[in-house]
Amino acid sequence: MSNKLRTLILDDESIVCKRLKPALEKSGYEVETFDNPTDALKRIDQEEFDIVVTDIRMDEIDGIQVLEHVLARSSRTRVIIITGYATVEMAREALAKGAFDFIAKPFKPNDLRAVIAKAAKELKSEK
Amino acid sequence: MKTNRQNDGNDDAILKDSPYFLSENTDVKTALLKDDSETKILRALLERPGFSIRARLALGFLLFFALSVGITITAYIALNHMERKLIFLEVADLFTNEIQQARRYEKNFFLYGSDISNVLEHIDIADQLLDSARSELVSVVGEKNMRTMESHLSKYKKLVIKINTLSIDQESSELPEYKEIAEELRSHGTEMLSFAIDMSRKERDKVNDMIRVAKMAPVVFSIIIFLLMLYETNFLARHIIRRLNRLMEATQRVANGDFTPIMPHRRFRDEFTNLAVAMNSMMSQLMHRHEILVRSHKLRAVGTLTAGVAHELNNPINNIMLTSEMLKEDYSELSDEERLDMVSDLVSQAERARKIVSNLLDFARESEIEPELLDVGQIIRETLALVGNQLKLHNVKPQLDIAHNLSPVHGDKQHLSQVFFNLIMNAIDAMPEGGKLIINVSNSSFEASFLEVRISDTGKGIPEHLIGSIFDPFFTTKPTGKGTGLGLSVSMGIIRKHGGAIRVESKVGEGTSFSILLPISTVPAEIMHEKSQKNGE
Ligand SMILES: Nc1ncnc2c1ncn2[C@@H]1O[C@H](COP(=O)(O)OP(=O)(O)O)[C@@H](O)[C@H]1O
Ligand SMILES: [Mg+2]
């Protein structure tokens, strides 16, 4: 296996997944994308990811639940929350519950790359 | 239309002063339409001939007065009549007495040959009696009877004088002529006496009759007065109370949000007409206020939606941003196919954003009520899309069930959409922990020719003692700033205008279900279309 950081992206907007996958792969990450939280949680149970990027508001399961699930499985995983205009409260809650950072929609690929790079740096220094 | 323009200055001013005055043109137009029918009703109310309650009362009492005067005059005349009869009876008694006296002397004269001048003395007194009371007597017994009486008396008197002269000669009593005279005298005497007695008996009977009648009269009079009073009271009471009831019904209607003016019902105008006119003007004022309220409520709804819509817009904008950035970044490395995919994503996401915005604008737009044939299912779908974000935020799962063979409804799309919006927002508010929102659209099962939209939630429900008040304007159980208490009252007003009804069923802890019944349009679509075109002209 390579020493690339394993990244999971979860957003029920499929275009977000479609665009972020090549964007992040270009930056040297191993990327898996899901537009369905149930499938994503299954995958998380199978494999430990270094970084999880999740939308905070989805139909069946919200980002907070994903956050809790990920941290329960592996506390070193960095979770980045994608928030929207009306979900600032939830984002604050997510931070309190151990999220690494949040990024507000709408954002540019470089914005996310910057946050992920910060997380990667932290992960590296931990090792 | 144009001719009415000058008397509308007032209403325009009221609307313009209000902070909610939004779209000038449409409001002026509806105000014009309204005022046209209002002035018509006003004219109809006032153009009736006037017959005030005051006049009616005065007329009633005048009738009483006339009746009393009539009865007083009759009583006066009757008593006068009776008085004369009593005088007559007195005279008749005296007269009879004198005649009886005279006849007694006459008898003595024939039997014992006593002095006949005694007879004359009494006859003279009787004669004087007749003379002195002649006019009264004539008025009582009549000229003819009086004449007969007088002729009897004078004949009798002549005969007495004749017999007196004859009786100076002692032997004359043997003469046949003497006997003849005596016979005649006797017969006249008897006749005169019986006539007098007969007359006075008859008159006495009459007087007795009159007394009997006089005794009855007050009783009868009281009864008549009593009946008249009963009629008058009843008439006035009915008259006034019925009017009051009508006005009361009108206020009841107003309380329920129906502002149709009071129409003239009776032939005459009276004091109540002024009240009706005043109430009509009050109702038109209330209607203006109500419209302002409806508008302000809608503005709040738009405010609530805007927050959600802003959030909802983030998704397509985010998609556009990511896609366009990546397109820019990798432009030269991408295959044509990939580029095309990205560009179509851009187009579809821009379209998505446009739809979100136009949906909100459609909802917010102020327009005249424009009835058209509507697909209620479609309106529900659009409204649900509009509140989609609110549903997600509050963790409410919608479940939509729209029947296939739905009949069209004749109505105003925006207003109906506002009603559904209000009910859905209430449902969301009732489920702070999230829950299910179930919307059924079907042809009504209990009322044929009605379409039923059922909006149910699994929220906290409405306590029984509050169910009666939820449709009242300003009734709210929500904290200030959150609830206005106008949603249901505005909705009720809109549905009533569409000829429909709202029903509510609720169980505390289980949920609430609002049913909206809307009359199905039976008019074919083409005719409706023609109609609306004509109206547009
Ligand atoms: N679906 C519902 N579930 C429970 N209560 C409701 C529901 N809909 C309306 N209500 C009650 O009716 C009241 C009046 O509603 P409304 O007229 O829409 O005003 P508001 O929503 O501003 O309070 C609400 O405050 C609430 O108590
Ligand atoms: Mg409400």
XYZ file of C-alpha atoms and ligand atoms in Angstrom:
692
model
C 0.000 0.000 0.000
C 1.137 3.495 -0.700
C 1.537 5.994 2.078
C -1.033 8.255 0.583
C -3.597 9.594 3.031
C -6.923 7.814 2.715
C -9.737 10.292 2.354
C -13.489 9.714 2.327
C -15.903 12.316 0.979
C -19.585 12.133 1.845
C -22.112 14.558 0.353
C -25.552 13.781 -0.958
C -24.923 16.197 -3.821
C -23.343 13.815 -6.321
C -21.720 16.674 -8.262
C -19.692 17.537 -5.172
C -18.319 13.985 -5.114
C -17.783 13.953 -8.847
C -15.639 17.121 -8.772
C -13.773 16.672 -5.507
C -12.510 13.168 -6.289
C -10.206 14.205 -9.181
C -9.361 17.469 -7.447
C -8.053 15.728 -4.340
C -6.491 12.841 -6.202
C -4.476 15.427 -8.116
C -3.225 16.703 -4.765
C -1.986 13.218 -3.916
C -4.713 11.705 -1.751
C -6.455 8.415 -2.080
C -10.113 9.359 -2.398
C -13.359 7.451 -2.014
C -16.646 9.310 -2.461
C -20.168 8.501 -1.320
C -23.419 10.343 -1.905
C -25.261 8.071 0.491
C -24.447 8.140 4.225
C -25.507 4.556 4.874
C -23.026 3.215 2.334
C -20.348 5.541 3.664
C -20.812 4.298 7.247
C -20.551 0.712 6.045
C -17.283 1.525 4.319
C -15.981 3.331 7.416
C -16.652 0.207 9.432
C -14.537 -1.784 6.981
C -11.573 0.538 6.720
C -9.910 3.229 8.773
C -9.662 6.539 6.917
C -7.252 9.333 7.725
C -9.553 12.110 6.709
C -13.367 12.186 6.405
C -15.106 15.124 4.742
C -18.855 15.073 5.347
C -21.791 17.317 4.584
C -23.584 18.207 7.768
C -27.125 17.943 6.439
C -28.335 14.882 4.649
C -31.621 13.066 4.497
C -31.361 9.952 6.617
C -28.247 10.505 8.706
C -26.750 13.889 9.487
C -23.071 14.900 9.647
C -22.969 14.852 13.446
C -23.944 11.203 13.503
C -21.262 10.449 10.904
C -18.740 12.361 13.032
C -19.631 10.374 16.131
C -19.463 7.126 14.206
C -16.042 7.885 12.728
C -14.511 9.052 16.019
C -15.894 6.027 17.845
C -14.099 3.813 15.320
C -10.830 5.718 15.178
C -10.144 8.798 17.224
C -7.185 9.864 15.110
C -9.286 10.344 11.986
C -9.692 14.018 11.103
C -13.301 14.900 10.313
C -14.020 18.002 8.253
C -17.601 19.233 8.179
C -19.207 20.949 5.197
C -21.794 23.439 6.469
C -24.341 25.718 4.956
C -25.878 29.066 5.795
C -28.482 27.766 8.259
C -26.304 25.146 9.943
C -23.766 27.278 11.800
C -25.224 26.054 15.088
C -24.735 22.463 14.066
C -21.189 23.204 12.944
C -20.400 24.620 16.359
C -21.838 21.478 17.932
C -19.687 19.382 15.602
C -16.543 21.237 16.650
C -17.429 20.677 20.289
C -17.848 16.999 19.540
C -14.368 16.717 18.071
C -14.552 17.741 14.418
C -11.249 18.995 13.026
C -12.642 21.972 11.180
C -15.514 23.069 9.020
C -15.851 24.610 5.618
C -18.885 26.590 4.469
C -20.692 26.083 1.215
C -20.073 27.416 -1.371
C -16.338 26.769 -1.439
C -13.607 26.353 -4.043
C -11.591 23.149 -4.415
C -8.526 25.024 -3.174
C -10.335 26.016 0.031
C -10.925 22.384 0.838
C -7.399 21.425 -0.235
C -6.050 23.951 2.284
C -8.095 22.522 5.150
C -7.167 18.966 4.226
C -3.495 19.918 3.976
C -3.703 21.338 7.490
C -5.196 18.053 8.708
C -2.526 16.080 6.862
C 0.179 18.117 8.523
C -1.285 17.399 11.936
C -1.522 13.718 11.141
C 2.099 13.667 10.012
C 3.349 15.421 13.110
C 1.496 12.908 15.242
C 3.364 10.007 13.695
C -65.041 52.369 -13.833
C -63.684 55.741 -14.778
C -66.610 57.672 -13.401
C -65.982 56.254 -9.962
C -62.475 57.494 -9.736
C -63.177 60.672 -7.821
C -64.893 59.075 -4.805
C -62.085 56.610 -4.288
C -59.624 59.156 -3.016
C -60.320 58.099 0.549
C -59.565 54.455 0.237
C -56.418 55.045 -1.705
C -55.196 57.279 1.072
C -55.808 54.603 3.675
C -53.924 52.035 1.676
C -51.044 54.344 0.946
C -50.654 55.281 4.567
C -50.232 51.714 5.601
C -46.667 50.443 5.796
C -47.713 47.300 3.968
C -48.868 49.003 0.881
C -47.118 47.024 -1.778
C -48.342 46.994 -5.311
C -50.206 50.164 -6.025
C -51.833 49.261 -9.285
C -53.580 46.074 -8.320
C -54.840 47.503 -5.081
C -56.314 50.553 -6.660
C -58.034 48.337 -9.165
C -59.571 46.052 -6.569
C -60.501 49.041 -4.469
C -62.300 50.460 -7.467
C -64.138 47.220 -8.060
C -65.138 46.971 -4.434
C -66.251 50.556 -4.141
C -68.419 50.200 -7.177
C -70.507 47.470 -5.558
C -70.310 49.197 -2.200
C -71.833 52.406 -3.499
C -74.508 50.357 -5.235
C -75.479 48.736 -1.973
C -75.329 52.070 -0.199
C -77.662 53.530 -2.763
C -79.998 50.563 -2.486
C -80.056 50.994 1.283
C -80.766 54.702 1.184
C -83.032 54.975 -1.831
C -85.900 53.171 -0.166
C -88.779 55.379 1.024
C -88.180 56.407 4.616
C -90.523 55.248 7.369
C -88.714 55.716 10.624
C -89.448 53.793 13.775
C -90.171 57.135 15.413
C -92.875 57.744 12.820
C -94.230 54.261 13.349
C -94.384 54.803 17.113
C -96.023 58.200 16.647
C -98.562 56.679 14.279
C -99.353 53.915 16.739
C -99.907 56.309 19.607
C -101.925 58.666 17.403
C -104.219 55.746 16.703
C -104.618 55.191 20.455
C -105.362 58.834 20.977
C -107.912 58.931 18.173
C -109.613 55.879 19.602
C -109.770 57.423 23.098
C -111.162 60.685 21.770
C -113.748 58.783 19.766
C -114.829 56.806 22.767
C -114.974 59.890 25.000
C -117.175 61.723 22.505
C -119.483 58.750 22.112
C -119.742 58.403 25.873
C -120.520 62.095 26.217
C -123.246 61.927 23.608
C -124.700 58.760 25.089
C -124.810 60.254 28.583
C -126.463 63.393 27.256
C -129.038 61.270 25.552
C -129.636 59.357 28.724
C -130.015 62.550 30.714
C -132.725 63.736 28.324
C -134.469 60.405 28.616
C -134.384 60.674 32.385
C -135.905 64.158 32.204
C -138.547 62.752 29.882
C -139.287 59.930 32.264
C -139.675 62.386 35.097
C -142.039 64.544 33.050
C -143.882 61.492 31.764
C -144.402 60.291 35.340
C -145.758 63.675 36.435
C -147.922 63.816 33.328
C -149.323 60.350 33.884
C -149.988 61.274 37.468
C -151.985 64.370 36.458
C -153.938 62.448 33.847
C -154.755 59.730 36.369
C -155.894 62.381 38.800
C -158.036 63.980 36.123
C -159.605 60.642 35.242
C -160.351 59.972 38.901
C -162.301 63.269 39.062
C -163.937 62.448 35.764
C -165.181 59.174 37.223
C -166.447 60.904 40.355
C -168.262 63.361 38.128
C -170.061 60.654 36.236
C -170.810 58.548 39.300
C -171.597 61.120 41.899
C -172.009 64.297 39.861
C -169.206 66.047 41.668
C -167.533 69.158 40.289
C -165.947 68.620 36.873
C -163.727 71.712 37.139
C -161.247 69.579 39.176
C -160.698 67.575 36.035
C -159.900 70.700 34.120
C -157.441 71.818 36.765
C -155.372 68.635 36.384
C -155.629 68.638 32.616
C -154.231 72.180 32.598
C -151.287 71.170 34.744
C -150.631 68.260 32.398
C -150.837 70.578 29.446
C -148.366 72.944 31.057
C -146.013 70.052 31.739
C -146.074 69.056 28.091
C -145.497 72.639 27.027
C -142.631 73.360 29.371
C -140.650 70.267 28.432
C -141.775 70.121 24.854
C -138.387 70.297 23.142
C -136.873 67.584 25.373
C -139.903 65.411 24.917
C -139.865 65.805 21.160
C -136.225 64.839 21.052
C -137.006 61.700 22.974
C -140.336 60.449 21.614
C -140.333 62.239 18.275
C -142.655 64.853 16.780
C -145.341 62.385 15.718
C -145.892 60.799 19.118
C -145.838 64.235 20.686
C -148.565 65.421 18.313
C -150.774 62.443 19.075
C -150.342 63.083 22.733
C -151.164 66.764 22.412
C -154.177 66.107 20.227
C -155.508 63.558 22.758
C -155.043 66.088 25.487
C -156.686 68.988 23.665
C -159.628 66.847 22.530
C -160.081 65.605 26.069
C -159.947 69.112 27.345
C -162.536 70.339 24.794
C -164.851 67.492 25.725
C -164.559 68.266 29.409
C -165.411 71.928 28.752
C -168.363 70.869 26.602
C -169.715 68.481 29.216
C -169.267 71.139 31.846
C -171.514 73.544 29.951
C -174.041 70.790 29.282
C -174.164 69.682 32.908
C -175.303 73.152 34.085
C -178.656 72.117 32.747
C -179.874 69.390 35.152
C -181.845 67.451 32.621
C -179.248 67.343 29.987
C -177.781 64.147 31.408
C -180.721 62.413 29.901
C -179.880 63.668 26.423
C -178.375 61.170 23.901
C -175.808 63.803 22.942
C -174.558 63.935 26.511
C -174.093 60.223 26.603
C -172.187 60.332 23.349
C -169.801 62.959 24.728
C -169.288 61.067 27.952
C -168.447 57.962 25.971
C -165.958 59.841 23.801
C -164.421 61.478 26.862
C -163.857 58.170 28.516
C -162.289 56.632 25.456
C -159.927 59.587 24.954
C -159.012 59.487 28.612
C -158.154 55.803 28.534
C -156.239 56.135 25.321
C -154.269 59.128 26.540
C -153.363 57.387 29.740
C -152.369 54.132 28.152
C -150.387 56.026 25.531
C -148.484 57.956 28.209
C -147.844 54.833 30.264
C -146.838 52.939 27.196
C -144.423 55.678 26.150
C -142.770 55.938 29.507
C -142.499 52.169 29.783
C -140.844 51.990 26.403
C -138.437 54.776 27.298
C -137.644 53.186 30.612
C -136.801 49.990 28.808
C -134.560 51.960 26.492
C -132.826 53.638 29.409
C -132.306 50.279 31.030
C -130.837 48.990 27.799
C -128.520 51.968 27.641
C -127.384 51.457 31.200
C -126.663 47.859 30.424
C -124.643 48.925 27.399
C -122.904 51.647 29.416
C -121.909 49.036 31.967
C -120.455 46.840 29.226
C -118.675 49.634 27.369
C -115.652 50.100 29.668
C -115.049 46.356 29.694
C -115.177 46.135 25.917
C -113.083 49.248 25.587
C -110.438 47.844 27.918
C -110.317 44.665 25.899
C -109.914 46.578 22.635
C -107.160 48.753 24.102
C -105.467 45.692 25.464
C -105.544 43.922 22.104
C -104.311 47.016 20.308
C -101.476 47.406 22.738
C -100.621 43.767 22.378
C -100.495 44.182 18.621
C -98.403 47.330 18.781
C -95.955 45.879 21.279
C -95.654 42.699 19.326
C -95.230 44.550 16.067
C -92.574 46.869 17.434
C -90.760 44.121 19.231
C -90.743 41.901 16.178
C -89.737 44.761 14.007
C -86.913 45.974 16.207
C -85.728 42.602 17.404
C -85.642 41.167 13.906
C -83.488 44.058 12.775
C -81.228 43.720 15.772
C -80.938 40.034 15.008
C -79.956 40.738 11.444
C -77.308 43.182 12.593
C -76.137 40.665 15.148
C -75.834 38.037 12.430
C -73.814 40.522 10.436
C -71.386 41.043 13.317
C -71.141 37.274 13.683
C -70.252 37.032 10.034
C -67.606 39.694 10.404
C -66.119 37.794 13.324
C -65.808 34.822 11.005
C -64.052 36.906 8.401
C -66.951 37.338 5.991
C -67.136 41.003 5.051
C -70.031 40.986 2.618
C -72.050 44.145 3.247
C -75.567 44.181 4.668
C -78.167 44.278 1.908
C -81.528 46.082 2.136
C -84.269 43.612 3.103
C -87.357 45.717 3.725
C -89.375 48.168 1.776
C -88.753 51.109 4.098
C -85.714 52.911 5.350
C -85.520 53.651 9.070
C -83.088 54.333 11.925
C -81.600 50.872 11.481
C -80.655 51.779 7.953
C -78.179 54.312 9.295
C -76.742 51.616 11.524
C -76.500 49.238 8.583
C -74.774 51.917 6.515
C -72.338 52.580 9.362
C -71.687 48.856 9.751
C -71.119 48.465 6.029
C -68.542 51.204 6.080
C -66.955 49.608 9.137
C -66.840 46.288 7.307
C -65.194 47.778 4.271
C -62.602 49.342 6.572
C -62.113 46.000 8.293
C -61.732 44.330 4.945
C -58.964 46.737 3.996
C -57.281 46.098 7.342
C -57.722 42.393 6.867
C -56.081 42.542 3.480
C -53.174 44.388 5.020
C -52.934 41.695 7.695
C -52.978 38.964 5.109
C -50.207 40.717 3.273
C -48.114 41.224 6.388
C -48.540 37.602 7.327
C -47.383 36.652 3.894
C -44.359 38.902 4.217
C -43.406 37.040 7.369
C -43.866 33.741 5.592
C -41.625 35.008 2.810
C -39.061 35.968 5.454
C -39.124 32.477 6.921
C -38.778 30.982 3.492
C -35.974 33.282 2.449
C -33.654 31.905 5.099
C -34.339 28.385 3.928
C -34.123 29.304 0.291
C -30.782 31.025 0.832
C -29.506 27.782 2.268
C -31.074 25.749 -0.469
C -29.364 27.972 -3.043
C -25.990 27.094 -1.533
C -26.125 23.644 -3.065
C -26.406 24.552 -6.743
C -24.037 27.494 -6.242
C -21.525 25.190 -4.579
C -21.884 22.719 -7.417
C -21.360 25.484 -9.951
C -18.371 26.807 -8.094
C -16.657 23.441 -7.785
C -17.410 22.483 -11.359
C -16.314 25.770 -12.903
C -13.120 25.856 -10.811
C -12.202 22.336 -11.835
C -13.054 23.086 -15.433
C -10.714 26.060 -15.305
C -8.001 24.129 -13.497
C -7.965 21.069 -15.717
C -9.270 22.560 -18.917
C -6.458 21.400 -21.168
C -6.170 17.885 -19.677
C -9.873 17.067 -19.873
C -11.406 15.096 -22.675
C -14.189 16.678 -24.699
C -16.615 14.274 -23.105
C -15.594 15.305 -19.594
C -15.801 18.956 -20.494
C -19.262 18.489 -21.934
C -20.358 16.691 -18.772
C -19.077 19.544 -16.636
C -20.714 22.200 -18.784
C -24.078 20.422 -18.693
C -23.703 20.170 -14.922
C -23.180 23.921 -14.866
C -26.309 24.469 -16.932
C -28.446 22.109 -14.871
C -27.275 23.608 -11.576
C -27.895 27.149 -12.827
C -31.387 26.023 -13.817
C -31.859 24.504 -10.355
C -30.914 27.811 -8.732
C -33.247 29.712 -11.019
C -36.108 27.415 -10.079
C -35.537 27.858 -6.357
C -35.574 31.613 -6.723
C -38.555 31.783 -9.022
C -40.493 29.480 -6.730
C -39.964 31.893 -3.871
C -40.738 34.888 -6.027
C -43.928 33.242 -7.222
C -44.956 32.762 -3.653
C -44.026 36.275 -2.632
C -45.511 38.013 -5.636
C -48.533 40.183 -4.925
C -51.183 39.950 -7.545
C -54.860 40.324 -8.090
C -56.934 37.277 -7.438
C -57.018 35.553 -10.781
C -59.207 32.518 -10.671
C -58.165 29.795 -13.062
C -58.473 26.048 -13.345
C -55.883 24.516 -11.074
C -54.191 21.195 -10.609
C -54.085 21.042 -6.826
C -51.594 18.185 -6.854
C -49.157 20.354 -8.770
C -49.574 23.245 -6.309
C -48.896 20.880 -3.424
C -45.756 19.599 -5.122
C -44.477 23.121 -5.692
C -45.263 24.222 -2.162
C -43.542 21.181 -0.795
C -40.477 21.981 -2.895
C -40.535 25.492 -1.484
C -40.500 24.276 2.104
C -38.167 21.369 1.364
C -35.374 23.025 3.201
C -37.465 23.731 6.277
C -38.497 20.089 6.317
C -34.887 18.927 6.185
C -33.783 21.391 8.827
C -36.412 20.167 11.245
C -35.957 16.539 10.401
C -39.483 16.192 9.069
C -40.071 13.478 6.489
C -42.690 14.322 3.920
C -44.904 11.638 2.453
C -46.929 12.686 -0.538
C -49.884 10.762 -1.919
C -51.702 12.381 -4.816
C -54.581 10.539 -6.475
C -54.416 10.210 -10.249
C -57.891 11.098 -11.409
C -58.079 14.460 -9.685
C -60.631 16.951 -10.967
C -59.483 20.533 -11.455
C -60.388 23.210 -8.958
C -61.339 26.744 -9.835
C -59.321 29.172 -7.788
C -56.271 31.301 -7.201
C -52.985 29.447 -7.292
C -50.986 31.784 -5.077
C -53.592 31.947 -2.373
C -54.032 28.199 -2.234
C -50.287 27.773 -2.166
C -50.200 30.148 0.787
C -52.775 28.031 2.619
C -50.803 24.826 2.091
C -47.661 26.627 3.135
C -49.285 27.823 6.380
C -50.530 24.337 7.244
C -47.204 22.687 6.455
C -45.317 25.268 8.519
C -47.700 24.665 11.421
C -47.089 20.943 11.097
C -43.324 21.516 11.163
C -43.694 23.740 14.232
C -45.711 21.004 15.940
C -42.858 18.518 15.484
C -39.778 20.103 17.081
C -38.194 16.667 17.402
C -38.961 15.806 13.810
C -41.654 13.496 12.524
C -43.778 12.683 9.535
C -45.736 15.023 7.326
C -48.364 13.141 5.369
C -50.176 14.899 2.544
C -53.057 13.204 0.748
C -54.827 14.761 -2.206
C -57.947 12.920 -3.309
C -61.519 13.350 -4.430
C -63.357 13.711 -1.159
C -64.878 10.545 0.194
C -67.678 12.173 2.157
C -68.522 15.071 -0.050
C -68.854 14.367 -3.744
C -67.891 17.297 -5.937
C -65.229 18.263 -3.431
C -61.517 17.734 -3.564
C -59.805 16.977 -0.288
C -56.292 17.912 0.716
C -55.352 16.282 3.979
C -52.256 17.512 5.756
C -51.382 15.384 8.771
C -48.493 15.494 11.169
C -47.219 13.331 14.006
C -46.717 16.353 16.238
C -47.843 17.329 19.685
C -51.521 17.806 18.768
C -53.972 20.465 19.878
C -55.664 20.256 23.307
C -59.436 20.012 22.985
C -60.132 23.284 24.784
C -58.019 25.197 22.256
C -59.417 23.669 19.087
C -62.263 26.184 19.010
C -59.865 29.136 19.004
C -57.123 28.153 16.596
C -58.824 29.850 13.644
C -59.219 33.130 15.521
C -56.978 35.896 14.276
C -53.952 36.414 16.565
C -54.521 33.209 18.478
C -51.174 31.545 18.924
C -49.517 29.265 21.454
C -46.089 30.020 20.052
C -43.645 32.429 21.695
C -43.817 36.034 20.520
C -41.629 36.569 17.538
C -42.333 33.088 16.289
C -46.115 32.869 16.013
C -48.392 35.560 14.648
C -51.623 33.644 15.086
C -52.640 34.694 11.605
C -51.798 31.596 9.590
C -55.004 29.691 10.179
C -57.307 32.702 10.126
C -55.848 33.858 6.826
C -56.087 30.320 5.459
C -59.693 30.022 6.566
C -60.508 33.285 4.801
C -58.905 32.117 1.575
C -60.613 28.724 1.619
C -64.004 30.314 2.371
C -63.536 32.596 -0.609
C -63.005 29.487 -2.710
C -66.282 28.059 -1.444
C -64.487 25.397 0.543
C -64.023 24.448 4.181
C -61.267 23.523 6.605
C -61.694 20.776 9.163
C -59.352 19.780 11.886
C -58.887 16.620 13.901
C -56.295 16.332 16.579
C -55.159 14.128 19.406
C -52.721 15.426 21.954
C -49.452 13.507 21.682
C -50.447 11.747 18.470
C -50.787 14.443 15.882
C -53.037 16.753 13.982
C -54.764 16.471 10.656
C -56.175 19.401 8.686
C -58.561 18.678 5.819
C -59.172 21.254 3.169
C -62.251 20.741 1.032
C -62.343 22.581 -2.275
C -65.283 22.519 -4.676
C -64.473 20.772 -7.925
C -64.901 22.936 -10.981
C -67.639 21.632 -13.247
C -67.072 24.254 -15.910
C -65.143 22.937 -18.926
C -61.697 24.401 -19.334
C -62.384 26.217 -22.615
C -65.287 28.204 -21.221
C -63.224 29.182 -18.219
C -60.489 30.323 -20.495
C -62.863 32.468 -22.535
C -64.273 33.954 -19.390
C -60.937 34.968 -18.004
C -60.005 36.497 -21.325
C -63.143 38.578 -21.294
C -62.472 39.685 -17.745
C -59.021 40.701 -18.791
C -60.338 43.177 -21.312
N -50.493 21.112 13.105
C -50.676 21.668 14.330
N -50.368 20.996 15.454
C -50.546 21.545 16.681
N -51.023 22.787 16.888
C -51.359 23.521 15.812
C -51.191 23.012 14.480
N -51.617 23.967 13.617
C -52.006 25.024 14.363
N -51.848 24.763 15.677
C -52.182 25.660 16.791
O -52.952 26.744 16.288
C -52.345 27.975 16.616
C -52.633 28.993 15.573
O -51.995 28.704 14.374
P -51.723 29.836 13.318
O -53.010 30.554 13.087
O -51.059 29.231 12.134
O -50.765 30.852 14.049
P -49.236 30.636 14.481
O -48.738 29.464 13.688
O -48.591 31.917 14.094
O -49.259 30.402 15.945
C -50.905 27.661 16.796
O -50.271 28.573 17.663
C -50.939 26.250 17.390
O -51.164 26.304 18.792
Mg -48.845 29.163 11.633
